[in-house]
mmCIF file of C-alpha atoms in Angstrom:
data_model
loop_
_atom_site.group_PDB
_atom_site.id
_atom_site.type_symbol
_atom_site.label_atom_id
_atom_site.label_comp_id
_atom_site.label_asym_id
_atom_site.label_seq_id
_atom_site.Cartn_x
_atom_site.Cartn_y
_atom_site.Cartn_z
ATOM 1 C CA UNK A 1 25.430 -41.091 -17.201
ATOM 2 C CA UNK A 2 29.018 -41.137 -17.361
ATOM 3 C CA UNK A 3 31.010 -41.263 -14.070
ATOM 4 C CA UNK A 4 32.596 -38.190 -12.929
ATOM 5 C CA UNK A 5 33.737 -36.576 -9.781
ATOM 6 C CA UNK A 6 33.069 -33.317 -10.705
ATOM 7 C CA UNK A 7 30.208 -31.869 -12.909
ATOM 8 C CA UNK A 8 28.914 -27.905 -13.961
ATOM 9 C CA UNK A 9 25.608 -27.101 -13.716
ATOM 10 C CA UNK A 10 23.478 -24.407 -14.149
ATOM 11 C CA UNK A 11 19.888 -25.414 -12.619
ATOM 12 C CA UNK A 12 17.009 -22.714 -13.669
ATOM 13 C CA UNK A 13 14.908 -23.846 -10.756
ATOM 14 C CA UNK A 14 16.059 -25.177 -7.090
ATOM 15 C CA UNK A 15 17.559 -29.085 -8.275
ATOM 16 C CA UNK A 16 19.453 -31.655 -6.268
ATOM 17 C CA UNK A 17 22.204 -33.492 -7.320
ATOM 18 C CA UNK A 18 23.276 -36.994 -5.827
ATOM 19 C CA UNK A 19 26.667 -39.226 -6.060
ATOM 20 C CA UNK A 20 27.656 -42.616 -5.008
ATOM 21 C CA UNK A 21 31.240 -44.248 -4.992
ATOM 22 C CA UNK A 22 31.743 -48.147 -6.321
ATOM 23 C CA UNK A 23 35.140 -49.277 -5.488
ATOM 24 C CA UNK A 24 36.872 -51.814 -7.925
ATOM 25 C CA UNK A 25 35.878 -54.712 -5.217
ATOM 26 C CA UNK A 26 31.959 -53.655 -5.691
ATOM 27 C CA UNK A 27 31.579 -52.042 -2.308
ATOM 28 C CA UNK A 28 28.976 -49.194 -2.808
ATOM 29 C CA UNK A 29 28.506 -46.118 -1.188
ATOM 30 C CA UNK A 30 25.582 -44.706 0.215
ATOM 31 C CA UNK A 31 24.414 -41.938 -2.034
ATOM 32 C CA UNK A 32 25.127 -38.473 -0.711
ATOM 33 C CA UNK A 33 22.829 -35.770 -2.140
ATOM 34 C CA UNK A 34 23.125 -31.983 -2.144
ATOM 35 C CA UNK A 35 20.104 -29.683 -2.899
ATOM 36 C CA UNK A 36 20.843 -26.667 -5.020
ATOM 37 C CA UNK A 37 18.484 -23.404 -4.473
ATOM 38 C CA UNK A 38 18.214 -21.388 -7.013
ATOM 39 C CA UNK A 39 16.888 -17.750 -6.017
ATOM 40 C CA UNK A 40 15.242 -15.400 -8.717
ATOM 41 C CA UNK A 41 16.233 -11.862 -8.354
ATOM 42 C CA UNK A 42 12.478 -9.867 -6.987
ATOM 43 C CA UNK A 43 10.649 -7.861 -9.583
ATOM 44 C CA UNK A 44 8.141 -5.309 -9.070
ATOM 45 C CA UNK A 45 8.324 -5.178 -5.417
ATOM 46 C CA UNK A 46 4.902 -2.736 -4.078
ATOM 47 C CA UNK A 47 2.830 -2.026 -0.862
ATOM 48 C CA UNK A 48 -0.497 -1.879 -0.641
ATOM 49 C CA UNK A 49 -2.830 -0.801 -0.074
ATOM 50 C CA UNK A 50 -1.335 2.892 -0.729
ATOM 51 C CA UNK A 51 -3.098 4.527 1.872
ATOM 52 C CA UNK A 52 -4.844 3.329 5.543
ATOM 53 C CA UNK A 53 -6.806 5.439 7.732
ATOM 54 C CA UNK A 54 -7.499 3.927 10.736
ATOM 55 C CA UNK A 55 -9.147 5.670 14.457
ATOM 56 C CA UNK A 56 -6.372 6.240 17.093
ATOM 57 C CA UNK A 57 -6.207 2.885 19.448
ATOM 58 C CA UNK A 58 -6.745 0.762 16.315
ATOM 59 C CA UNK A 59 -5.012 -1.577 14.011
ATOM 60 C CA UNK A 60 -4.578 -1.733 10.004
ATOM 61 C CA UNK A 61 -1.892 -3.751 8.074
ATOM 62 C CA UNK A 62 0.102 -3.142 4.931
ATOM 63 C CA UNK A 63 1.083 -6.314 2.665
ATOM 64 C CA UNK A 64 4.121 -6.536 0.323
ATOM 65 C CA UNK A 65 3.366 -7.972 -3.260
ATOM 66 C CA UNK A 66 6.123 -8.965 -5.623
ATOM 67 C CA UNK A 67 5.519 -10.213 -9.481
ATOM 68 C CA UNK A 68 8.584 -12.799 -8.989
ATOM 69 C CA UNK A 69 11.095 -13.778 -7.034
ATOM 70 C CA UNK A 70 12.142 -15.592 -4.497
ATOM 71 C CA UNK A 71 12.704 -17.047 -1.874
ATOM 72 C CA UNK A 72 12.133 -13.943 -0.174
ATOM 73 C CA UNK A 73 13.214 -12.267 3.168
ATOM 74 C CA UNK A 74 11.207 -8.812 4.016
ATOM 75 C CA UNK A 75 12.247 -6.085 6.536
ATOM 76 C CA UNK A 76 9.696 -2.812 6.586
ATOM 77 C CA UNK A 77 11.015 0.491 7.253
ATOM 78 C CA UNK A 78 8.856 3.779 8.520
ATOM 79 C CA UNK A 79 9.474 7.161 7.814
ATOM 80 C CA UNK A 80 7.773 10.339 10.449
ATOM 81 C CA UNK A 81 9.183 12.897 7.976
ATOM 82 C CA UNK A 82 7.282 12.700 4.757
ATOM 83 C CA UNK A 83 9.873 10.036 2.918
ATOM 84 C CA UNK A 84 12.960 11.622 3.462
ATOM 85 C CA UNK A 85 14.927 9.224 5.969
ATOM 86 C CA UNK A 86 13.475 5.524 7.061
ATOM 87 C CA UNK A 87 14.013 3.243 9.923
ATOM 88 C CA UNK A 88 14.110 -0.371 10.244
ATOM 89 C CA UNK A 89 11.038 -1.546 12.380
ATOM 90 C CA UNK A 90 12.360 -3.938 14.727
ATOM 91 C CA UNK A 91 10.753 -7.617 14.420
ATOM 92 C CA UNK A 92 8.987 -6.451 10.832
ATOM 93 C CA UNK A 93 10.200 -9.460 9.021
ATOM 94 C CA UNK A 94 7.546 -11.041 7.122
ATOM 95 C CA UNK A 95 5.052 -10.005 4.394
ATOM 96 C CA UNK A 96 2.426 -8.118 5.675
ATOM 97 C CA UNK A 97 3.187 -5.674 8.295
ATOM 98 C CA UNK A 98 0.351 -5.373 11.540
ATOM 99 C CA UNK A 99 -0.003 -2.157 13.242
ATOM 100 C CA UNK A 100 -1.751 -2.189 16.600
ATOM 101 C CA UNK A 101 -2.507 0.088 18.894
ATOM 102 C CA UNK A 102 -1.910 3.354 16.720
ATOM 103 C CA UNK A 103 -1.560 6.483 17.839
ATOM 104 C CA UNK A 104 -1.989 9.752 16.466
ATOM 105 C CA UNK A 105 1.441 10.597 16.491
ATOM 106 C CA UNK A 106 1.524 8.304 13.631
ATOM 107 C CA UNK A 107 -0.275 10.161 11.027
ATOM 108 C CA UNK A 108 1.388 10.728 8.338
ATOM 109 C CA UNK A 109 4.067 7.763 8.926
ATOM 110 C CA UNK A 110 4.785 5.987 5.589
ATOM 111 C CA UNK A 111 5.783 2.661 4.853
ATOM 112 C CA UNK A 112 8.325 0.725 2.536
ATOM 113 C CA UNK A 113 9.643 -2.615 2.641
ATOM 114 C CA UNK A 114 12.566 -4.262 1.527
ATOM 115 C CA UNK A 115 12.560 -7.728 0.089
ATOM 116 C CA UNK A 116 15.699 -10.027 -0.287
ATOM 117 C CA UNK A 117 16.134 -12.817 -2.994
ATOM 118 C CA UNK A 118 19.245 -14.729 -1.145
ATOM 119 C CA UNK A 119 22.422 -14.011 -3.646
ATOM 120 C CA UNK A 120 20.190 -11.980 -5.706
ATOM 121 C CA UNK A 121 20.055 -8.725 -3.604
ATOM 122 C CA UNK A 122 17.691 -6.685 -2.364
ATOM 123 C CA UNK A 123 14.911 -4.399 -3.260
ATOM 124 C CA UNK A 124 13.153 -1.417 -1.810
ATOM 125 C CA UNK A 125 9.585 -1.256 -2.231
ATOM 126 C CA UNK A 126 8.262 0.995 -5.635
ATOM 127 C CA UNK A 127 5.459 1.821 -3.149
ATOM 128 C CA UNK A 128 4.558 3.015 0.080
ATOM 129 C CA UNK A 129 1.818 2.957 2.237
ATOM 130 C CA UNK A 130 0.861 6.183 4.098
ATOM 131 C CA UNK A 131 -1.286 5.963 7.570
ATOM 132 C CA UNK A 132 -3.621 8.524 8.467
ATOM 133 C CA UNK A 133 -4.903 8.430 11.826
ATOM 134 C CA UNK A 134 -8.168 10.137 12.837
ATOM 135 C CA UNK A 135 -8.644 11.565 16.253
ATOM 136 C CA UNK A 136 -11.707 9.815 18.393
ATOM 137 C CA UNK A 137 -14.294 11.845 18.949
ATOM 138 C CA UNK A 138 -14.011 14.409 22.369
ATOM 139 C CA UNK A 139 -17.933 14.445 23.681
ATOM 140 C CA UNK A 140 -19.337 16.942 25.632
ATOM 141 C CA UNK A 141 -22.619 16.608 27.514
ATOM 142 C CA UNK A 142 -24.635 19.343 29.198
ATOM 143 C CA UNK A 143 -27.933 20.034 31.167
ATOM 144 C CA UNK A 144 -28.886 23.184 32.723
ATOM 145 C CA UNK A 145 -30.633 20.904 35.449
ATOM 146 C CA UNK A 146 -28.621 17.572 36.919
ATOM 147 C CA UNK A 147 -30.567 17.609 39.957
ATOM 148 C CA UNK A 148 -34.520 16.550 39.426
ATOM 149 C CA UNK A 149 -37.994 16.132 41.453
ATOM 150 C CA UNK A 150 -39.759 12.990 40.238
ATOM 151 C CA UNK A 151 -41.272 13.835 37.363
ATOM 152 C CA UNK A 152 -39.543 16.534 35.877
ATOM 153 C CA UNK A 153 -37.816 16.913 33.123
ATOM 154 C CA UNK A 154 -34.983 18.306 31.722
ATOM 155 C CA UNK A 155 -32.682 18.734 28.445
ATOM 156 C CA UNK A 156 -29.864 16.992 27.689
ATOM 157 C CA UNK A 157 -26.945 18.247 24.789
ATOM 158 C CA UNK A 158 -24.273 16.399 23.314
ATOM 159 C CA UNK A 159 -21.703 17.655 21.069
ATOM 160 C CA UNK A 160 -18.286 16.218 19.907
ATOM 161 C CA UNK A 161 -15.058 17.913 19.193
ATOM 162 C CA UNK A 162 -14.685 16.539 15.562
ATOM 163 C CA UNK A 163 -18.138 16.531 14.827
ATOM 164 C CA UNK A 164 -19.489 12.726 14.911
ATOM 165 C CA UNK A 165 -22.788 11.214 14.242
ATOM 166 C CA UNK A 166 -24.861 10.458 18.283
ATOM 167 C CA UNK A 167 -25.492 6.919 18.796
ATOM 168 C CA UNK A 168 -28.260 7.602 21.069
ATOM 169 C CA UNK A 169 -28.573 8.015 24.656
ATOM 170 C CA UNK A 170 -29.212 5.747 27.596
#
C-alpha cells in the first residue's frame, strides 16, 4: 500500500477504511477507521397481501416487500377516498403495518408505503392493499312466551341482520 493522505474510492457494498500516522521519530498513531455505507437504490417496492377483509373490532396487517435495496426506512400512507389523496399514518415506520381495532368506517381504506434507501431516494409502493371490513352480525331473538309454568315449553327464534350461521343455544 502506498502512503497517502487522501484516497478515491468507490465501494459497491458498505466498506471501512482505516489510517494511521508514523512520524519520522517512529511514534505511531492509533489507527482511526471510518465505515462507509453504501445504500442501493429500492426496486420493486409492493404490498401485500392486495386485499384484507377482516370483522369490525379486529386486526389484519399489510407487509412491504422489496426485490433490493437498502438499508431501508418505511412510512405507510392511507387513503378513505378510493386512491386519490393519501396520508401519512403517524408512528407507521417499519415493514409491516398492524391494524387493530378496525372499524367499519375503514372499509374501503387502501394502503401504500413508501420506502427510503438513504441518498438513494424514495419509493412509493407499486401496490396497495385494500381493507374490507365486514359488519358483525346484529341478532335478534324472539319467543311468543318468556314467562313459563314448570314444564312447559316454548319456541325460541334467532335471526341475524347479515345473515350468519347459529352457533347453538344455551
Amino acid at each position: 500500500v502506498t502512503p497517502a493522505t487522501t484516497i478515491y474510492v468507490k465501494p459497491a457494498v458498505n466498506t471501512s477504511y482505516s489510517v494511521q500516522f508514523t512520524t519520522p521519530g517512529g511514534c505511531t498513531s492509533s489507527v482511526a477507521t471510518i465505515p462507509v455505507t453504501v445504500s442501493q437504490p429500492v426496486v420493486g417496492l409492493n404490498v401485500s397481501p392486495a386485499t384484507r377483509a377482516v370483522c369490525v373490532g379486529g386486526s389484519t396487517s399489510f407487509s412491504a416487500t422489496a426485490t433490493s435495496g437498502g438499508p431501508l426506512t418505511y412510512q405507510w400512507a392511507v387513503s378513505t377516498d378510493g386512491g386519490t389523496n393519501y396520508s401519512n399514518i403517524s408512528g407507521a415506520t417499519s415493514a409491516t403495518l398492524n391494524l387493530t381495532g378496525v372499524t367499519q368506517a375503514m372499509s374501503g381504506n387502501r394502503y401504500r408505503v413508501t420506502a427510503t434507501a438513504g441518498p438513494c431516494g424514495a419509493v412509493v409502493s407499486t401496490g396497495v392493499g385494500t381493507l374490507t371490513v365486514n359488519p358483525l352480525p346484529v341478532v335478534t331473538l324472539a319467543s311468543l312466551m318468556v314467562k313459563l309454568v314448570p314444564g312447559r315449553t316454548t319456541v325460541l327464534t334467532a335471526s341475524s341482520n347479515p345473515p350468519a350461521t347459529a352457533n347453538g343455544y344455551s
